[in-house]
Structure formats: structure tokens, C-alpha cells
Amino acid sequence: MPKPIVMVGIILIVLGVIALAYQGISYTTRETVVKVPGVQIEAEKTKTVPLSPVLGGLALAGGIVLLIVGSRGRVSP
């Protein structure tokens, strides 16, 4: 079973690569534009939450460091 620190490192690497590839998360919301008795008009709006490339790079680098540190075995004297 992998060490917990190695698993966290792998997760950070995956999240870092995703953040660098997509550079933002988009989602759609529905908003009511007009609401009159018997009639309701809605509009869909797409919003984007930007992800900084620096954030993705830091997550990737941190994941690599955790992977290296976690994969080192203890050497007995």
C-alpha cells in the first residue's frame, strides 16, 4: 500500500497538470430575467473562475517533491 505522502503527491501532480492545461473552470447558471404572472423568462450565463498558471506550477512542483520524499525508504544502519 502506498504511503499517504506519496498519494498526496500524486494528487497534487494531477491537479497541477489539470490547472496548467485548462487555466480556468467554467460553469453555467440560470437567472430569471423577467417574471410576470404566468410568464417567466430565464437566461443561461456562463461564468469562468480563472486558475493562475503559477498555482498549477506550484501544485505540480509540490507534488513532485512529495513523491520524491515519500518514495525514499529508510536506510537502517
Short mmCIF file of C-alpha atoms in Angstrom, two decimals:
data_model
loop_
_atom_site.label_atom_id
_atom_site.label_comp_id
_atom_site.label_asym_id
_atom_site.label_seq_id
_atom_site.Cartn_x
_atom_site.Cartn_y
_atom_site.Cartn_z
CA MET A 1 0.00 0.00 0.00
CA PRO A 2 1.46 3.39 -0.97
CA LYS A 3 2.38 5.84 1.72
CA PRO A 4 -0.10 8.69 2.33
CA ILE A 5 2.52 11.30 1.41
CA VAL A 6 3.04 9.59 -1.98
CA MET A 7 -0.73 9.59 -2.61
CA VAL A 8 -0.95 13.32 -1.78
CA GLY A 9 1.98 13.93 -4.13
CA ILE A 10 0.24 12.09 -6.97
CA ILE A 11 -2.99 14.03 -6.38
CA LEU A 12 -1.10 17.34 -6.43
CA ILE A 13 0.65 16.39 -9.67
CA VAL A 14 -2.66 15.53 -11.34
CA LEU A 15 -4.30 18.75 -10.10
CA GLY A 16 -1.30 20.79 -11.21
CA VAL A 17 -1.39 19.33 -14.73
CA ILE A 18 -5.15 19.96 -14.96
CA ALA A 19 -4.73 23.55 -13.76
CA LEU A 20 -1.99 24.18 -16.34
CA ALA A 21 -3.99 22.59 -19.15
CA TYR A 22 -7.37 24.24 -18.59
CA GLN A 23 -6.39 27.54 -16.90
CA GLY A 24 -9.94 28.00 -15.64
CA ILE A 25 -13.14 26.30 -14.58
CA SER A 26 -16.35 27.26 -16.37
CA TYR A 27 -19.87 26.73 -15.10
CA THR A 28 -23.36 27.77 -16.22
CA THR A 29 -26.02 29.44 -14.10
CA ARG A 30 -29.65 30.24 -14.83
CA GLU A 31 -31.00 33.64 -13.92
CA THR A 32 -34.56 34.89 -14.12
CA VAL A 33 -34.70 37.89 -16.45
CA VAL A 34 -38.44 38.59 -16.48
CA LYS A 35 -41.03 37.30 -14.07
CA VAL A 36 -44.61 38.29 -14.82
CA PRO A 37 -47.60 36.31 -13.54
CA GLY A 38 -47.89 33.37 -15.90
CA VAL A 39 -44.62 34.09 -17.75
CA GLN A 40 -41.06 33.57 -16.61
CA ILE A 41 -38.06 34.16 -18.85
CA GLU A 42 -34.67 32.75 -17.85
CA ALA A 43 -31.22 33.25 -19.30
CA GLU A 44 -28.20 30.98 -19.05
CA LYS A 45 -24.92 32.69 -18.24
CA THR A 46 -21.53 31.05 -18.39
CA LYS A 47 -19.05 32.13 -15.75
CA THR A 48 -15.37 31.25 -15.52
CA VAL A 49 -13.15 31.01 -12.46
CA PRO A 50 -9.59 31.60 -13.67
CA LEU A 51 -6.76 29.41 -12.40
CA SER A 52 -3.35 31.01 -12.34
CA PRO A 53 -0.57 29.11 -14.13
CA VAL A 54 1.56 29.85 -11.06
CA LEU A 55 -0.92 27.88 -8.93
CA GLY A 56 -0.73 24.92 -11.31
CA GLY A 57 3.07 25.08 -11.36
CA LEU A 58 3.28 25.20 -7.57
CA ALA A 59 0.93 22.22 -7.22
CA LEU A 60 2.96 20.27 -9.78
CA ALA A 61 6.28 21.09 -8.12
CA GLY A 62 4.92 20.34 -4.65
CA GLY A 63 3.57 17.01 -5.84
CA ILE A 64 6.92 16.04 -7.34
CA VAL A 65 8.71 16.95 -4.10
CA LEU A 66 6.24 14.91 -2.02
CA LEU A 67 6.58 11.99 -4.41
CA ILE A 68 10.39 12.04 -4.10
CA VAL A 69 10.36 12.46 -0.31
CA GLY A 70 7.71 9.77 0.17
CA SER A 71 9.37 7.23 -2.10
CA ARG A 72 12.66 7.31 -0.20
CA GLY A 73 12.95 4.31 2.06
CA ARG A 74 14.56 4.44 5.45
CA VAL A 75 18.05 3.08 5.42
CA SER A 76 18.91 1.09 8.53
CA PRO A 77 22.49 1.39 9.82
#
